[in-house]
Short mmCIF file of C-alpha atoms and ligand atoms in Angstrom, two decimals:
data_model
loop_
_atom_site.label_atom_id
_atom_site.label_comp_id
_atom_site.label_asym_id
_atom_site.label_seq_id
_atom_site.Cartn_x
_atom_site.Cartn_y
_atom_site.Cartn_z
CA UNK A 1 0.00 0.00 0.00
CA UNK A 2 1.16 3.55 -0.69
CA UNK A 3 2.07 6.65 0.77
CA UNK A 4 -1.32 9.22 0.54
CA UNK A 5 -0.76 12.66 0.85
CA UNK A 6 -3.16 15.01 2.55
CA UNK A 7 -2.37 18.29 1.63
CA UNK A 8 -4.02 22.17 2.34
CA UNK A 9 -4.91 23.75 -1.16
CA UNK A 10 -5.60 26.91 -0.12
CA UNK A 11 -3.86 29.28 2.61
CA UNK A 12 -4.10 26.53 5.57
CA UNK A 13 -7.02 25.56 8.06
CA UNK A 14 -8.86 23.69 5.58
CA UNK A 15 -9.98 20.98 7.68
CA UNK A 16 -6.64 19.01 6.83
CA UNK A 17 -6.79 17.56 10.42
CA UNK A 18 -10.50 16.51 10.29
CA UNK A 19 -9.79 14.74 6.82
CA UNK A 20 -6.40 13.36 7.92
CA UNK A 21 -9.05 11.48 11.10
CA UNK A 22 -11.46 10.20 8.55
CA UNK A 23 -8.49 8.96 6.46
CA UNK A 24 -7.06 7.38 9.43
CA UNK A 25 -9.34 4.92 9.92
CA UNK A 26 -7.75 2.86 7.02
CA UNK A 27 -4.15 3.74 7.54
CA UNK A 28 -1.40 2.04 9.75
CA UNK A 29 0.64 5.34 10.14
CA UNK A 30 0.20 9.04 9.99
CA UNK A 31 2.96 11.09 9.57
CA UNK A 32 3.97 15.26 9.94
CA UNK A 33 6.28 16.23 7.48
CA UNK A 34 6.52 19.97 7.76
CA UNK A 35 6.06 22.84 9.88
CA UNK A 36 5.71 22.73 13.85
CA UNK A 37 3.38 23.93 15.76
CA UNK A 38 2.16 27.18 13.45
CA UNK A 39 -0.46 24.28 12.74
CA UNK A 40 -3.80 23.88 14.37
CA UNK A 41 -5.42 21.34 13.58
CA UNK A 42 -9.16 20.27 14.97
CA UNK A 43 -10.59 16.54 14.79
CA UNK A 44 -14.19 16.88 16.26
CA UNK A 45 -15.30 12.67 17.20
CA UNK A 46 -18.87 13.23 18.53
CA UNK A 47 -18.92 15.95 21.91
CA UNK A 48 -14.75 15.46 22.13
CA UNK A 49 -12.65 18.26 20.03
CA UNK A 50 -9.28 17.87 19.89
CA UNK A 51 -6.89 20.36 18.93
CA UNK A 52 -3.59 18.88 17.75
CA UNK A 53 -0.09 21.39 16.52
CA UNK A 54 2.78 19.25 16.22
CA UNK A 55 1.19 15.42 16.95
CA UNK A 56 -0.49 13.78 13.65
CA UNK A 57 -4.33 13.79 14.04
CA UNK A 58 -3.95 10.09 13.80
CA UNK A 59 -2.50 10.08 17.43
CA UNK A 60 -6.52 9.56 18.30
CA UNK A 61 -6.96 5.91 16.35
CA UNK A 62 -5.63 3.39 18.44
CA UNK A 63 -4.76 1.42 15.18
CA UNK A 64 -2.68 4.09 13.46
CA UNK A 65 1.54 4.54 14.25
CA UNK A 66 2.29 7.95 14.49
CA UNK A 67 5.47 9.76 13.16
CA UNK A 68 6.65 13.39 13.60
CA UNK A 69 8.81 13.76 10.43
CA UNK A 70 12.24 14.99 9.58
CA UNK A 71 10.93 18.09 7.67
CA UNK A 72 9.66 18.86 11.34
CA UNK A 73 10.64 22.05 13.41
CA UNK A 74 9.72 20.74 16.88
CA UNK A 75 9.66 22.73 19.99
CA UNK A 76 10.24 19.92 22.51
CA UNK A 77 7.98 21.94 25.52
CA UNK A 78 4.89 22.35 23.19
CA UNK A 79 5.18 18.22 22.42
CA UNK A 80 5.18 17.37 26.21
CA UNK A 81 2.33 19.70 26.65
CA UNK A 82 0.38 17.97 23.68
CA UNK A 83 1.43 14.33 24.74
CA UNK A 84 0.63 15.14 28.74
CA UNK A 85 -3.00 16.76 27.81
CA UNK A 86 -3.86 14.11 24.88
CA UNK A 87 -2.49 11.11 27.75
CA UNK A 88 -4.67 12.35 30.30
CA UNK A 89 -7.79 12.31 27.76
CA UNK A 90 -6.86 8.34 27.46
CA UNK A 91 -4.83 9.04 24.71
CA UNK A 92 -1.84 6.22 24.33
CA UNK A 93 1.33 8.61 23.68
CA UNK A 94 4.03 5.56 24.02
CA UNK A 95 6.85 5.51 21.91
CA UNK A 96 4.61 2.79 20.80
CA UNK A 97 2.66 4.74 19.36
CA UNK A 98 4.78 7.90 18.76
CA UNK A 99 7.78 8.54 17.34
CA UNK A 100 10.22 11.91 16.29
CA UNK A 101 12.41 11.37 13.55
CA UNK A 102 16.31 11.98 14.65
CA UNK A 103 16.92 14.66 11.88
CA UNK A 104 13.71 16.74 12.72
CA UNK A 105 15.35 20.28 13.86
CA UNK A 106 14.24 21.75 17.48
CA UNK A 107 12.40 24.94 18.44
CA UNK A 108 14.22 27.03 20.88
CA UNK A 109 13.34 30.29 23.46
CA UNK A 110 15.97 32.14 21.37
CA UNK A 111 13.70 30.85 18.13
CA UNK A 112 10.52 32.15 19.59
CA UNK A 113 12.47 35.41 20.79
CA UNK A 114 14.03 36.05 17.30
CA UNK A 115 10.34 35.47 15.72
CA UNK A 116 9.03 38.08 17.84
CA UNK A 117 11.78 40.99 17.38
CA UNK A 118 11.65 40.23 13.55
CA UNK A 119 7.79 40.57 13.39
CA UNK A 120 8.35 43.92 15.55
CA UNK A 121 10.88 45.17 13.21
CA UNK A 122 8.77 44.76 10.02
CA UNK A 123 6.27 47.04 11.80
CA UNK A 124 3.39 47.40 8.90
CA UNK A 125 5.16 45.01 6.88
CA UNK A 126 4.38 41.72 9.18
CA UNK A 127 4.26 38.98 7.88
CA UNK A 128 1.09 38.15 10.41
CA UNK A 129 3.78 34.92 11.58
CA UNK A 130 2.04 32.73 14.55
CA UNK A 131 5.39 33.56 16.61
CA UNK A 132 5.70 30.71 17.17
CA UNK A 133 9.77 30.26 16.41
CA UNK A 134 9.50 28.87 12.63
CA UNK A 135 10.67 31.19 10.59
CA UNK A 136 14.36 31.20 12.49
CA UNK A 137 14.50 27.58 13.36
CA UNK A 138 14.22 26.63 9.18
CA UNK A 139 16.58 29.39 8.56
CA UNK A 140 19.10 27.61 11.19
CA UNK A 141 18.56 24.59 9.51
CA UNK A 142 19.84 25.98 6.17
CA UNK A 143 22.27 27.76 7.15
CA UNK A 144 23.75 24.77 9.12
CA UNK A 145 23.00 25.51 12.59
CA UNK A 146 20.21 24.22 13.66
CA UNK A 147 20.38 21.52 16.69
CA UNK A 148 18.81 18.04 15.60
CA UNK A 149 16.37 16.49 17.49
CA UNK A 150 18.76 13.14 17.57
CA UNK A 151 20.79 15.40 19.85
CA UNK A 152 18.55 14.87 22.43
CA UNK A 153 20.25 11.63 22.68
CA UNK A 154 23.71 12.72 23.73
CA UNK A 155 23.17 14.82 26.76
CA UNK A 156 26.40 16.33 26.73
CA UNK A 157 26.38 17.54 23.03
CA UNK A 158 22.92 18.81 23.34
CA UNK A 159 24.07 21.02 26.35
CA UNK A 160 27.26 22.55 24.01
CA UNK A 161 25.03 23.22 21.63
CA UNK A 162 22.49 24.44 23.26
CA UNK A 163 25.07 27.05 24.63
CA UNK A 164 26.30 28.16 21.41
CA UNK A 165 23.57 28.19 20.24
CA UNK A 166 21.79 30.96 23.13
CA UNK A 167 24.84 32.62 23.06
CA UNK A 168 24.78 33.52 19.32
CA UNK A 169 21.48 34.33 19.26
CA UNK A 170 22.16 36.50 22.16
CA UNK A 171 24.33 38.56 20.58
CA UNK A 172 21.72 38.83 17.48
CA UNK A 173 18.99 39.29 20.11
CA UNK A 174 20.49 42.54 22.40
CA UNK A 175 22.63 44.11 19.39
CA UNK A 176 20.54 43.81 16.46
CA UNK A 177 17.07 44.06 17.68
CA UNK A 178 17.43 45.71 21.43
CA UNK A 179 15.71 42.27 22.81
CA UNK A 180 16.75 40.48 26.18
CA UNK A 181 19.46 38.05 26.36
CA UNK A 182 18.03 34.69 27.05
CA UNK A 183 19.68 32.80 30.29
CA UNK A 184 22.17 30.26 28.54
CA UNK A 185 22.12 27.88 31.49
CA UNK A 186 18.27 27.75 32.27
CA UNK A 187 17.53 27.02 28.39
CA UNK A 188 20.47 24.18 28.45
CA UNK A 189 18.85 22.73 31.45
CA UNK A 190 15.29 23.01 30.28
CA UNK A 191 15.97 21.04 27.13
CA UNK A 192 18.06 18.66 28.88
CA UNK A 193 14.34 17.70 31.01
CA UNK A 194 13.07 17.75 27.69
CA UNK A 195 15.28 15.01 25.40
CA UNK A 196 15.41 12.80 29.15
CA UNK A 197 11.86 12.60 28.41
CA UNK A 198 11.63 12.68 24.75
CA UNK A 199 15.11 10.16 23.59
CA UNK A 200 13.20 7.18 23.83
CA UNK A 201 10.90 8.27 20.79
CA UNK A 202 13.67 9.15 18.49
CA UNK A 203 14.14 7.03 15.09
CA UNK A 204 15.17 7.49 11.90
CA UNK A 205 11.81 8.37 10.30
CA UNK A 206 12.90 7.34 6.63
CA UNK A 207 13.89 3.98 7.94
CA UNK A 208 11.12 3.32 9.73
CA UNK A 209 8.72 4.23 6.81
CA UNK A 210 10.69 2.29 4.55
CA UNK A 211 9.94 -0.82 6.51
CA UNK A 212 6.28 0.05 6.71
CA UNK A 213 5.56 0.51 2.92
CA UNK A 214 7.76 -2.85 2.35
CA UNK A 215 5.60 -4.65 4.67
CA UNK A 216 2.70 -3.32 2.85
CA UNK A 217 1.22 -1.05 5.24
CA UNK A 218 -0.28 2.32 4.30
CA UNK A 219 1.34 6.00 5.22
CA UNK A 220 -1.40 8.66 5.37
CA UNK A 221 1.01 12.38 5.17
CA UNK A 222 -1.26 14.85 7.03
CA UNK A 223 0.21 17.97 5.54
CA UNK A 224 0.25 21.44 7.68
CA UNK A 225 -0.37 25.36 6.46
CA UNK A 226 -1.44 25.14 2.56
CA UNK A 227 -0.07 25.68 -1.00
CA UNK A 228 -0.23 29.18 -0.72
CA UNK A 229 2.11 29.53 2.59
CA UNK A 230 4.73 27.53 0.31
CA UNK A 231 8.24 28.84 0.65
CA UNK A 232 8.55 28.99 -3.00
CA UNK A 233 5.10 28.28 -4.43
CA UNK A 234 3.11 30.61 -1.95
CA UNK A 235 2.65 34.79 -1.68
CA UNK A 236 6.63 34.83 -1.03
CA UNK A 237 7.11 36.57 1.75
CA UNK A 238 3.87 36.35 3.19
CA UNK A 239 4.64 32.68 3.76
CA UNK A 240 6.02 30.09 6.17
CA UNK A 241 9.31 28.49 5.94
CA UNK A 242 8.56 25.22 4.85
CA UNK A 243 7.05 23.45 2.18
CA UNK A 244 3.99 22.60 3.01
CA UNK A 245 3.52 20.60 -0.63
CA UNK A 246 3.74 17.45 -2.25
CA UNK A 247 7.92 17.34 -2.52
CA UNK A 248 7.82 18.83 0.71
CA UNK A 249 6.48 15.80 1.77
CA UNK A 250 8.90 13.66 0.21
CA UNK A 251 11.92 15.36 1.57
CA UNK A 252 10.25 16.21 4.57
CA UNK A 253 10.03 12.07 5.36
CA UNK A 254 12.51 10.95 3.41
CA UNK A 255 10.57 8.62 1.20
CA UNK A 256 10.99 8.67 -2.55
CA UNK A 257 8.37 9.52 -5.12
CA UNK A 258 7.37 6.10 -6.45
CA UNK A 259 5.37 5.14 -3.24
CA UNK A 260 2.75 7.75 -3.49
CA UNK A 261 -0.39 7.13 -4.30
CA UNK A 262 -3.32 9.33 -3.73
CA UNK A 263 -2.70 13.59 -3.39
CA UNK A 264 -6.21 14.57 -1.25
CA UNK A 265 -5.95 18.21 -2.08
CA UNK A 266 -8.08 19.86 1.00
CA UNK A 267 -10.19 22.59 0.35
CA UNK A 268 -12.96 25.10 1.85
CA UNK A 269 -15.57 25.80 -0.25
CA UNK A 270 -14.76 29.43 0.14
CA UNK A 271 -11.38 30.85 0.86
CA UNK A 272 -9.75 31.86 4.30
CA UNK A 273 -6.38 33.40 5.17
CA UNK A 274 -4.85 34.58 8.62
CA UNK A 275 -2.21 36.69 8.83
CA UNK A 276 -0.92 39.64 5.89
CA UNK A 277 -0.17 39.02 2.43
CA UNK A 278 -2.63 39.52 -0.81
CA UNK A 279 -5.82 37.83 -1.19
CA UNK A 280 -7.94 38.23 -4.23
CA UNK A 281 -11.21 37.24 -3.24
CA UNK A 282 -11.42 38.61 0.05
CA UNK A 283 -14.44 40.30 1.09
CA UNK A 284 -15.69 42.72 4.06
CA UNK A 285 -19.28 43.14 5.34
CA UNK A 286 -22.13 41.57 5.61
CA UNK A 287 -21.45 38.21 3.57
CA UNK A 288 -17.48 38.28 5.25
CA UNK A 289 -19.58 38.35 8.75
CA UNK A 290 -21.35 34.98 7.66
CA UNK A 291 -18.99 32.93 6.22
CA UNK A 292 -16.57 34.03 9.43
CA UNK A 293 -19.38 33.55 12.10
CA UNK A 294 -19.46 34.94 15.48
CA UNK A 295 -17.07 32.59 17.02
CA UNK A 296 -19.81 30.94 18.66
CA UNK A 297 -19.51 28.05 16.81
CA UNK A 298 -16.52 25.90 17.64
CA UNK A 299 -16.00 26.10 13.32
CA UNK A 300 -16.31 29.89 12.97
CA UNK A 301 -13.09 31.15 11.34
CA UNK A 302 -11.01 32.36 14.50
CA UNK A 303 -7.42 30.67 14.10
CA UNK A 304 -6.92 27.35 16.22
CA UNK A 305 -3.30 28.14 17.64
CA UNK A 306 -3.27 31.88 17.60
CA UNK A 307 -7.40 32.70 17.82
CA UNK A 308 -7.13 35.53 15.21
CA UNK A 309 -10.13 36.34 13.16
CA UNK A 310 -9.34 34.66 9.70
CA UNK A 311 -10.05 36.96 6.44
CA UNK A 312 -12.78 35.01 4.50
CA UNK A 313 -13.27 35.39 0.91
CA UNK A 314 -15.36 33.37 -2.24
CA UNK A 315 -13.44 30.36 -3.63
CA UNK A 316 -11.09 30.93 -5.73
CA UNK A 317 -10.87 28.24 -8.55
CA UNK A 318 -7.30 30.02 -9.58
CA UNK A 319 -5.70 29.03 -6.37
CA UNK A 320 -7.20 25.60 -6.86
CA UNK A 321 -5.84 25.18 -10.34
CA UNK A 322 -2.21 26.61 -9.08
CA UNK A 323 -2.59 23.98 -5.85
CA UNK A 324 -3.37 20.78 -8.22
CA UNK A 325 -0.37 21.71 -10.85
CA UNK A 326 2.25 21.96 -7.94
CA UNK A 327 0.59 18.84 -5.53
CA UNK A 328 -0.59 16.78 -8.84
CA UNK A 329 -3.29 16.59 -6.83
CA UNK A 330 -5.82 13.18 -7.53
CA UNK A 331 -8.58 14.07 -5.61
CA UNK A 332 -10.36 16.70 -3.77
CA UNK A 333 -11.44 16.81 -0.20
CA UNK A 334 -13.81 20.07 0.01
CA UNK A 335 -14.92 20.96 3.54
CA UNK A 336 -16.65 23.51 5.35
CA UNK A 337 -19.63 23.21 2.29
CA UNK A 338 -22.66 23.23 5.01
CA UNK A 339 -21.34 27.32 5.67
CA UNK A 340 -23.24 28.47 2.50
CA UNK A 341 -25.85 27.59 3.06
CA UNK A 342 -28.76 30.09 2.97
CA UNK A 343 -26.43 32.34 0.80
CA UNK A 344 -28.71 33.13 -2.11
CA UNK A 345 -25.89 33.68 -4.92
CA UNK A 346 -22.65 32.51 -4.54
CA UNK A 347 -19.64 33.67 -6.32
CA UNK A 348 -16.98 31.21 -7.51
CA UNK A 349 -13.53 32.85 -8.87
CA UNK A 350 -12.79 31.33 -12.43
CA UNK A 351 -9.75 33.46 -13.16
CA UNK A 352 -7.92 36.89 -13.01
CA UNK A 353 -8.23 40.06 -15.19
CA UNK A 354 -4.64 41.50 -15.47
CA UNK A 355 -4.56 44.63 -17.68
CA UNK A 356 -7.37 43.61 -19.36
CA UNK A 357 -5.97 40.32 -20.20
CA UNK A 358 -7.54 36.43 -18.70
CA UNK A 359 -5.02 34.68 -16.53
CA UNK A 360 -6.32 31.37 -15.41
CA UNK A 361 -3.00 31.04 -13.81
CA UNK A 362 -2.22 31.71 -10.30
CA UNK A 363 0.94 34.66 -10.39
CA UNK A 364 3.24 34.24 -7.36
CA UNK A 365 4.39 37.59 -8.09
CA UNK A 366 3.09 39.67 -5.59
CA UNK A 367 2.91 42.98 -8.03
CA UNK A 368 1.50 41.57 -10.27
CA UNK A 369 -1.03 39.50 -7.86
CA UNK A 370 -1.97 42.90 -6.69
CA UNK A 371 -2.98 44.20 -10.35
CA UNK A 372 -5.60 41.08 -10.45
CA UNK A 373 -8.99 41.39 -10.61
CA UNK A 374 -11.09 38.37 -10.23
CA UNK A 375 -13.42 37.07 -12.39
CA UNK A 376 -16.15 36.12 -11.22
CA UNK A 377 -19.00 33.69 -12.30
CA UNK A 378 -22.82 33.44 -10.52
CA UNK A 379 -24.23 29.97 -9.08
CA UNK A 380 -27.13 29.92 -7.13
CA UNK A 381 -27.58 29.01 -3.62
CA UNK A 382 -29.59 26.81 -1.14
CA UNK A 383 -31.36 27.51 1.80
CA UNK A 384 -31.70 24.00 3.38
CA UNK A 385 -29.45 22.95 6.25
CA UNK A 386 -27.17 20.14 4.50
CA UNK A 387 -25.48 19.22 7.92
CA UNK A 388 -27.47 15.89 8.21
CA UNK A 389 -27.20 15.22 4.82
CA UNK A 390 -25.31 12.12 4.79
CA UNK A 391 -25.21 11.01 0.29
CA UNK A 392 -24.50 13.24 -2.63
CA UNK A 393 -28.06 12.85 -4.39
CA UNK A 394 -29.36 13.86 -1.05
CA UNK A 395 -27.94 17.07 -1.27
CA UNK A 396 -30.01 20.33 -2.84
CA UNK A 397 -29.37 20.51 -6.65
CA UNK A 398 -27.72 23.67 -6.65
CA UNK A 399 -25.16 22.75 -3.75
CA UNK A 400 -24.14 19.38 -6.07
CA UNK A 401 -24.06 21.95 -8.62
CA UNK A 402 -21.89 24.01 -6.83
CA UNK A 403 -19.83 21.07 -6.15
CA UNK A 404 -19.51 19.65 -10.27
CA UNK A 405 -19.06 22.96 -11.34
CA UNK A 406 -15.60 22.91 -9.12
CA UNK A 407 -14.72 19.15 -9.94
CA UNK A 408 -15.31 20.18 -13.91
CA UNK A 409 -13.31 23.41 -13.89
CA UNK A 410 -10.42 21.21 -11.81
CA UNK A 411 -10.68 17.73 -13.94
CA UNK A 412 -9.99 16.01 -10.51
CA UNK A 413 -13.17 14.19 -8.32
CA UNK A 414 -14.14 15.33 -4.94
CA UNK A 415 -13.67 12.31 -3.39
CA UNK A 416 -15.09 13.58 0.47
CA UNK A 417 -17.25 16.42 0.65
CA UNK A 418 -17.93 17.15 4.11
CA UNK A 419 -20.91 18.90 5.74
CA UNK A 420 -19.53 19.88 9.69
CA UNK A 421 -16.96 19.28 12.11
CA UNK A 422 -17.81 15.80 13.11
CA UNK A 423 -16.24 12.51 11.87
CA UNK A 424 -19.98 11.33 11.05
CA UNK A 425 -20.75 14.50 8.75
CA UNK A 426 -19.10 13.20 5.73
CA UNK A 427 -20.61 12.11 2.02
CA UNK A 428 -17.79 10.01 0.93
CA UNK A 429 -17.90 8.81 -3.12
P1 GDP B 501 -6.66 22.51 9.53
O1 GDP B 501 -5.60 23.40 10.08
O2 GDP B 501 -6.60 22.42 8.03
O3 GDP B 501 -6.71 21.15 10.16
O4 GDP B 501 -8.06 23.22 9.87
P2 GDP B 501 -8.47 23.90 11.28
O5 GDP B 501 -8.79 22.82 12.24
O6 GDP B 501 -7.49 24.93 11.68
O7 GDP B 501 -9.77 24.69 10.85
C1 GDP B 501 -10.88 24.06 10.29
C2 GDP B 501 -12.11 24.34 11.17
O8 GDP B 501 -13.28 23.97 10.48
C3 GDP B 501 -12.13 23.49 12.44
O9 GDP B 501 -12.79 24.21 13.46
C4 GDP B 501 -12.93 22.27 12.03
O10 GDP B 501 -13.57 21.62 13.12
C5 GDP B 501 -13.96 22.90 11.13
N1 GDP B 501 -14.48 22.04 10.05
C6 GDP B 501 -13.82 21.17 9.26
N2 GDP B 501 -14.64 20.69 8.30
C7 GDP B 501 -15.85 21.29 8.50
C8 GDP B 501 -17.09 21.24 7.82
O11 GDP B 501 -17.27 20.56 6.82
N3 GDP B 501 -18.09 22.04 8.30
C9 GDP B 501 -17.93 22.82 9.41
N4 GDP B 501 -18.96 23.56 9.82
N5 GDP B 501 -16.77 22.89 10.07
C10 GDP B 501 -15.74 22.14 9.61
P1 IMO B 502 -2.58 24.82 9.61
O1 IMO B 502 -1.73 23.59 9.54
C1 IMO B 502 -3.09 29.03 8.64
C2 IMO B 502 0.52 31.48 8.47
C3 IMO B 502 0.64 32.56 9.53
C4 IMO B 502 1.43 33.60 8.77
C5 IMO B 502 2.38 32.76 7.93
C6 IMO B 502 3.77 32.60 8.53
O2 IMO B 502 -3.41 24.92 10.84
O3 IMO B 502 -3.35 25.01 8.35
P2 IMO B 502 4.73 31.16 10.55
O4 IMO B 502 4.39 31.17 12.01
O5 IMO B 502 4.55 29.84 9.89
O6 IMO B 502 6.09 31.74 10.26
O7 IMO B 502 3.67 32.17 9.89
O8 IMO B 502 1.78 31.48 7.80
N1 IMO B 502 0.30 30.12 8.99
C7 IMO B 502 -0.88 29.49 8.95
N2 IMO B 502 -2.09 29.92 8.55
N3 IMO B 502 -2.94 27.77 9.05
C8 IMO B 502 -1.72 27.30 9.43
O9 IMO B 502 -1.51 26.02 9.75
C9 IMO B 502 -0.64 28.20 9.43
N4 IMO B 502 0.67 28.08 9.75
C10 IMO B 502 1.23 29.26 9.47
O10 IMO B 502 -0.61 33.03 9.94
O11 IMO B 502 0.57 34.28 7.88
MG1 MG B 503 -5.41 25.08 11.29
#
């Protein structure tokens, strides 16, 4: 059995973790292969929400093997905290059950601290991060000092480097930016509680996976962020620092490309984005107000690790088109499509005016993104509540309408449409 690849297709929280659950069911392992804990990700199994960052939403099947990838930036404190609150909900966190691949890179304080004096620096031009330490601990990693998580192995090593590592920051820290110095000693002993409790889950993640696809198991990759916060496919800079698509998911695990098999590209049926950065579709007032909700709802559009209001917008079929050329996406997973209901006329993006000409093409330009103008085409909406609807020929006409209409302009299925939050509100094909 293959590797399947769930992946965001639009600017992130597109219900990648609540696919990823339903997908679980029939997979021996899910795997993280990029980003840390920027990602929220919500699994809602009847009353019980969970809200996973850095774990793999699989963590809740007792059948599935989880594995925290290479491609990984992992803040050690924030995976205690996950594992201690998912244990205490009966959740088995073993190293049975869990494991962090040696060459993920770790999170640090000085990370976190760098993330924040950046963001302050940009002033008007923030990037809108989730400050949550990405951003420097990739650009350690590629500029060859980042600390391994494997490190956490070797007390001794982990404790020089952990030194240098403060201390260089430091200097970047008080003389660049004005910041505090971070106490050298207290982060050295901190992480050294931290890999005492974490070594025994270490592994060489590519190994490991190569084992499980030659003993015919199946890989689900639950993907984190979205096409669009791509380091080099996304609205550069207005990005993370990973890549959050399909090679990013082959480097990020170290598994070649001839193993995958399905690419579930997730999407909303509209479009959502938190943080700064262009957005073509976006909309304000009344119709903004309903597709974001009041935050009553545990699904309104307030982000799940930093509780921002998201921007909300139409769908945007040129985002779509860009997502399945970079993923090769096979199918489509489109969430979320219960929200529009009762909208009487729903707009759907087909492409971009550009100085009068048609792009159909998504420009990652961000000058010229800014001179597009979307296009827009009309399909008409239902009233009825489509939550309990449960088959596709049970749904109103014009919502499967609203659905062919995507899967024709795309040339890939929807393979799971689903209808609310819960495991049960699903019409799979
Ligand atoms: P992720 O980061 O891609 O996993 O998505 P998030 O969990 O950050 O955000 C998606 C939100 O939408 C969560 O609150 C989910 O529980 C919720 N959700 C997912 N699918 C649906 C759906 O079909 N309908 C509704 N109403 N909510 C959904
Ligand atoms: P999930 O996995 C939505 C956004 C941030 C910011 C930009 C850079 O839940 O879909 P970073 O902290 O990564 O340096 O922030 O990326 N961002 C996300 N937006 N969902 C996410 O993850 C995100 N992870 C990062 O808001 O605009
Ligand atoms: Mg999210």
């Amino acid at each position: 059995m293959p590797l399947n690849i769930v992946i965001g297709a639009q600017w992130g929280d597109e219900g990648k973790g609540r696919i990823t659950d339903l997908l679980a069911a029939q997979a021996d392992m899910v795997v993280r292969y990029s980003g840390g804990d920027n990602a929220g990700h919500t699994v809602t199994i009847g009353d019980e929400v969970f809200k996973l960052h850095l774990i793999p939403s699989g963590i809740i099947h007792d059948t599935a093997n989880c594995l925290i990838g290479n491609g990984v930036v992992v803040n050690p404190k924030v995976m205690l905290h996950e594992m201690d609150a998912l244990a205490k909900r009966g959740i088995d966190v073993s190293p049975a059950c869990l494991k962090l691949s040696e060459n993920a890179h770790l999170i640090t304080p000085a990370h976190i601290a760098l993330d924040k004096a950046r963001e302050m620096q940009r002033g008007e031009g923030a990037i809108g991060t989730t400050l949550r330490g990405i951003g420097p601990a990739y650009t350690d990693k590629a500029s060859r000092q980042g600390i391994r998580a494997g490190l956490m192995a070797n007390p001794e090593e982990l404790a020089d480097a952990i030194h240098t590592h403060v201390a260089t920051h430091n200097e970047v820290l008080t003389k660049i930016y004005g910041a505090d110095a971070l106490d050298t000693d207290a982060v050295a002993a901190e992480y050294a509680a931290y890999a005492q409790r974490l070594a025994p889950y270490l592994v060489d993640g590519s190994i490991l996976l190569d084992e499980a696809l030659r003993d015919g198991r199946s890989i689900l990759a639950e993907g984190a962020q979205g096409t669009l916060l791509d380091i080099d496919h996304g609205t550069y800079p207005f990005v993370t620092s990973s890549s959050p698509t399909a090679g990013g998911a082959l480097t990020g695990l170290g598994v070649g490309p001839k193993q995958v098999g399905q690419i579930i590209g997730v999407a909303k049926a509209f479009t959502t984005r938190v943080g700064s950065g262009p957005f073509p579709t976006e909309l304000s007032g009344s119709i903004a107000a309903r597709l974001r909700g009041t935050g009553e709802n545990p699904w309104d559009e307030y982000g799940t690790t930093t509780g921002r209001p998201r921007r909300v917008g139409w769908l945007d079929l040129v985002i779509l088109r860009h997502a399945q050329r970079i993923n090769s996406l096979t199918d489509l997973a489109l969430t979320k499509l219960d929200i529009l209901s009762g909208i009487p006329e729903l707009q759907v993006c087909v492409a971009y005016e550009l100085d009068g000409r048609r792009l159909t093409h998504f420009p990652t330009d961000l000058n010229t993104l800014a001179r597009c103008r979307p296009i827009y085409q009309t399909l008409p909406g239902w009233h009825e509540d489509i939550m309990p609807i449960r088959t596709f020929s049970g749904l109103p006409a014009n919502a499967q309408n609203y659905v062919n209409f995507i899967t024709d302009q795309l040339g890939i299925p929807a393979s799971i449409i689903s209808v609310g939050p819960a495991r049960e509100q699903t019409i799979s094909f």
